[in-house]
Tab-separated table of C-alpha atoms in Angstrom:
chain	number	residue	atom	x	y	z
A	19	UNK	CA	52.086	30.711	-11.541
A	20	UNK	CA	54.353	33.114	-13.029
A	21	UNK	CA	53.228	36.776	-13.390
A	22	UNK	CA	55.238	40.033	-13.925
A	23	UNK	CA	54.354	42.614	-12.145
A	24	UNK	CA	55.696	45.951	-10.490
A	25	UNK	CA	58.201	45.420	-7.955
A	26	UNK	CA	60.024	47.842	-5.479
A	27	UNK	CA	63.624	46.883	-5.206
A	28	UNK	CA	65.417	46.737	-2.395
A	29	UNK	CA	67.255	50.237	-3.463
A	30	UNK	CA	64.085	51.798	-3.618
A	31	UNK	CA	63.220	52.384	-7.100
A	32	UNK	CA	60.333	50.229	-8.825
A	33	UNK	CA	61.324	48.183	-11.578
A	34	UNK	CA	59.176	45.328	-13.396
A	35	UNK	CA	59.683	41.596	-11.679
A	36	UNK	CA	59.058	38.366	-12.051
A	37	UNK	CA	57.255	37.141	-9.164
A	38	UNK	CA	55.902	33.447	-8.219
A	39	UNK	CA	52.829	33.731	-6.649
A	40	UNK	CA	51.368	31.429	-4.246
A	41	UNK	CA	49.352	31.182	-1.962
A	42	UNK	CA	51.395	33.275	0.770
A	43	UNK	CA	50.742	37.036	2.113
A	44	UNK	CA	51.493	39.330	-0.581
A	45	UNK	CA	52.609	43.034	0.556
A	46	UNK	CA	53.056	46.052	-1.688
A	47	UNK	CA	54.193	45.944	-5.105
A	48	UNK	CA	53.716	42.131	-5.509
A	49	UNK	CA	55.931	41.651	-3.340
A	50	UNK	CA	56.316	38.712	-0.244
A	51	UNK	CA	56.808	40.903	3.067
A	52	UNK	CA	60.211	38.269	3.740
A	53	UNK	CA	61.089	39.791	0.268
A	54	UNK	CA	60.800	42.948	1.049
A	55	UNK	CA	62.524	43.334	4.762
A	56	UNK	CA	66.470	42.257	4.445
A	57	UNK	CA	67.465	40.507	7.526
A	58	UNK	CA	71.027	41.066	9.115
A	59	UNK	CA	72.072	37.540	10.796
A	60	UNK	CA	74.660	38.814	13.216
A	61	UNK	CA	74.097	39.894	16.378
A	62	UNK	CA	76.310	42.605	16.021
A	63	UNK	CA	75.934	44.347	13.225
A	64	UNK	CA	76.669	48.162	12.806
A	65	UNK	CA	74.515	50.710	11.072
A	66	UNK	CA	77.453	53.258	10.796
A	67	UNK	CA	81.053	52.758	11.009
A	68	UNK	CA	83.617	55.110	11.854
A	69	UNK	CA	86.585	54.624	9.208
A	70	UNK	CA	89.278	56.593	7.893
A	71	UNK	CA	87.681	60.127	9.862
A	72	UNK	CA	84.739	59.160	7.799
A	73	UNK	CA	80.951	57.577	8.764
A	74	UNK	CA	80.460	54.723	6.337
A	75	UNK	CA	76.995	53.460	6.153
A	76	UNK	CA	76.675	49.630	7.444
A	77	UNK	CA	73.795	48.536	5.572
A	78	UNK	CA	75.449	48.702	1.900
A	79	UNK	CA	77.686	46.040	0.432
A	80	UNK	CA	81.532	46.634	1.604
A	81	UNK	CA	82.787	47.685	-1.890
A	82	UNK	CA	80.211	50.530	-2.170
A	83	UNK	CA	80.712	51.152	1.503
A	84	UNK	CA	83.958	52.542	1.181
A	85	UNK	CA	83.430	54.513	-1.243
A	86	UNK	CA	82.199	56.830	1.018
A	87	UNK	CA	85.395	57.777	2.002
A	88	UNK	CA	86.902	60.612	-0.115
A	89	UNK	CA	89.625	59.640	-2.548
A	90	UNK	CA	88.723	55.948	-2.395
A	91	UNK	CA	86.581	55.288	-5.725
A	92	UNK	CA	85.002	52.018	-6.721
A	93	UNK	CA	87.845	50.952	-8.431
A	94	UNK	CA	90.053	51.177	-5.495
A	95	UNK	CA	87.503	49.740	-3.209
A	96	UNK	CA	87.358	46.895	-4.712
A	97	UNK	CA	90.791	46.016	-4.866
A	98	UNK	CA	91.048	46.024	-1.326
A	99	UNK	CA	88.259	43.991	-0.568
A	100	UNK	CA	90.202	41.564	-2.355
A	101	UNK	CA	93.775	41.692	-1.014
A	102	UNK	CA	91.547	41.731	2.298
A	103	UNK	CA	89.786	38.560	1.442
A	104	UNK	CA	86.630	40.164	2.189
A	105	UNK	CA	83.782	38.458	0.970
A	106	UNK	CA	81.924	40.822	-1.832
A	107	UNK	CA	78.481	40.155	-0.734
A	108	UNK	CA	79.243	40.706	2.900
A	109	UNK	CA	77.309	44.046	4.445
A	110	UNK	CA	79.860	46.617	5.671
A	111	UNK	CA	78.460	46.016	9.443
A	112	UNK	CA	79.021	42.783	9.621
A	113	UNK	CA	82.498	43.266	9.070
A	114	UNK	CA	84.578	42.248	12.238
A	115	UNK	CA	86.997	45.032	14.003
A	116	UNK	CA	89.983	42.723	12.294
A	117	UNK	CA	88.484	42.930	8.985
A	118	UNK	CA	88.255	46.791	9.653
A	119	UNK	CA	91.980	47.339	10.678
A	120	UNK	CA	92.977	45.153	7.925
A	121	UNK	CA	91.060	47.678	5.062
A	122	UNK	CA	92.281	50.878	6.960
A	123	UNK	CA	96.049	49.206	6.612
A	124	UNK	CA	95.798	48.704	2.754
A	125	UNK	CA	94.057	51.977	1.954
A	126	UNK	CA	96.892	53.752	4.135
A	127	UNK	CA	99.813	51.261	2.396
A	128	UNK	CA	98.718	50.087	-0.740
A	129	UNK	CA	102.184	49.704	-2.433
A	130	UNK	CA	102.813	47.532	0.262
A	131	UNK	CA	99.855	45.043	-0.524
A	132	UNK	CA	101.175	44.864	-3.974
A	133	UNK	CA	98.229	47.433	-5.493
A	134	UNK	CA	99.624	48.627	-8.644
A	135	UNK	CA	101.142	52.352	-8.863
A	136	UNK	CA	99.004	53.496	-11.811
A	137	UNK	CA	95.820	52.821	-9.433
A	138	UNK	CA	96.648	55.372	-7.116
A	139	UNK	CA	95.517	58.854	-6.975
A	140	UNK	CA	99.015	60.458	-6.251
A	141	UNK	CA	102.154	59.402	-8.365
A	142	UNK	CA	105.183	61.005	-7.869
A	143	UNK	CA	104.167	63.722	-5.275
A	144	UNK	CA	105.682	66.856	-6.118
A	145	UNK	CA	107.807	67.504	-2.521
A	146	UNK	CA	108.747	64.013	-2.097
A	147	UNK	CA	108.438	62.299	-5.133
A	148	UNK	CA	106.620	59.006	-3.742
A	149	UNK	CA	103.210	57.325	-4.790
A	150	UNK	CA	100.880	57.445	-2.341
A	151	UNK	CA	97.064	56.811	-1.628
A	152	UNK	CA	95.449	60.130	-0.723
A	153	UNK	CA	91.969	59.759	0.901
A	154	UNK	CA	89.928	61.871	3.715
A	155	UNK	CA	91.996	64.551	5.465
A	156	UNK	CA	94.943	64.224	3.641
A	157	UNK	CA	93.235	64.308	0.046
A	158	UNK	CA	91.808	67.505	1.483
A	159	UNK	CA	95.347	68.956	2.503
A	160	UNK	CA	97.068	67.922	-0.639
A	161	UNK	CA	94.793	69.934	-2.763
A	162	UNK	CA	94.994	72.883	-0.311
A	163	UNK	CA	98.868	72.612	-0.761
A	164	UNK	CA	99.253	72.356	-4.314
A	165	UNK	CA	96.417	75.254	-4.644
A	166	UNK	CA	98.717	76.969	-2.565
A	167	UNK	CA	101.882	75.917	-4.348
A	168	UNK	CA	100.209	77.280	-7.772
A	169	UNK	CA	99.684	80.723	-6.149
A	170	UNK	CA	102.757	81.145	-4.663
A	171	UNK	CA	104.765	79.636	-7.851
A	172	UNK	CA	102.267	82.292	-9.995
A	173	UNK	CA	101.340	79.580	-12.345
A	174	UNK	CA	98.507	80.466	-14.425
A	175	UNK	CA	96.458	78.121	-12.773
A	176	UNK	CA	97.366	79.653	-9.371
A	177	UNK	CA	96.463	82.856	-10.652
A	178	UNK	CA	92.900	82.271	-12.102
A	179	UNK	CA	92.138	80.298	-8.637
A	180	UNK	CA	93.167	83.798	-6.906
A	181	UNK	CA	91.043	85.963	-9.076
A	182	UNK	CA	88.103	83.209	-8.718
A	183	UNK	CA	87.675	83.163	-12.620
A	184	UNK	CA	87.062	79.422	-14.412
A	185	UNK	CA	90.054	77.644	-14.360
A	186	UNK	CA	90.100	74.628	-17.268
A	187	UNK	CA	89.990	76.779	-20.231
A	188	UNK	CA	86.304	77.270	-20.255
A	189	UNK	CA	84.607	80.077	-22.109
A	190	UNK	CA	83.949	83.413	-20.171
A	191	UNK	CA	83.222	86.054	-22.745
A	192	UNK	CA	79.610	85.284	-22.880
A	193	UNK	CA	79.236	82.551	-19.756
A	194	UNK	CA	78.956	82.891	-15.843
A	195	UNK	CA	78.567	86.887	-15.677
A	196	UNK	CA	76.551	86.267	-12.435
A	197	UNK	CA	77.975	85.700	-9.213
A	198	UNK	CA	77.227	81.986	-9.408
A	199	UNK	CA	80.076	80.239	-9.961
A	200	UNK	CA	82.092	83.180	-9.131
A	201	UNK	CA	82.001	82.821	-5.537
A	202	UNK	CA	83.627	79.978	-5.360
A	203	UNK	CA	86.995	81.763	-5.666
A	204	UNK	CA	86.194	82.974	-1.848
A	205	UNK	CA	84.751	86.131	-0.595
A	206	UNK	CA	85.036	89.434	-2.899
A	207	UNK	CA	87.288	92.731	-1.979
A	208	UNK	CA	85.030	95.444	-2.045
């Protein structure tokens, strides 16, 4: 028999399933309880890796794994799974200390791996002109530097950063009068 009824995904959320029903143990939501439960195979499986100064969670699929990491988007993410040869479906635990080294190496070198320039989040870097893949610490310290380059250039973008006013060209005759988004310019001379 075929019956639709209200299912809780493996994500979480409830969503409306088909679901075959026999004469087996059913558990909540119309659900089997070997539905319900996902089952690692390998022995060896991680919960959290430790990857680019970042903890990526184990249990999701590889490509949304990385993602995790700062400066690596979906996009990316997936391209390296592929120059990789990393299986898509594969769980970011079971990925073997090879397959690990091999994804740090192309996120750190992509030009090298043949990833196309316009992918990257860094084209011709302002102090040394070269096309890079920013992600963790360093995306962090090449905003801080250009930030700083703005202020000490006194480009108006430099400026409004320094006086912690809105930056893109917002409105601010009538908006933000509170101190909400005002203290993320830093802490206030009094």
């Amino acid at each position: 028999w075929l019956k639709l009824v209200w299912a809780r995904v493996a994500s979480g959320r409830c969503r409306w399933a088909v679901s075959i029903s026999s004469g087996d143990q059913e558990g909540r939501c119309g659900r089997s309880a070997a539905a319900m439960s996902i089952q690692f195979q390998s022995q060896n499986f991680q919960h959290i890796l430790r990857m680019c100064n970042t903890n990526v969670d184990g249990r999701q699929k590889v490509m949304y794994a990385l993602t995790a990491i700062r400066g690596i988007g979906r996009r990316i993410s997936n391209i390296v799974c592929k120059k990789c040869d990393i299986d898509m479906n594969k769980r970011a635990g079971e990925l073997t200390t090879d397959e690990v080294n091999k994804i740090v190496a192309v996120i750190s070198n992509p030009l090298q791996f043949k990833i196309p320039a316009w992918m990257l989040n860094r084209q011709r870097d302002v102090k040394d002109g070269k096309t890079s893949q920013k992600y963790a610490n360093f995306l962090d310290q090449a905003l801080r530097d250009d930030l700083e380059r703005m202020k000490r250039v006194r480009l108006h973008r430099g400026l409004r950063h320094y006086w912690g006013i809105r930056v893109r060209g917002q409105h601010t005759k009538t908006t933000g009068r509170h101190r909400a988004f005002a203290d993320a310019g830093g802490p206030r001379k009094k």
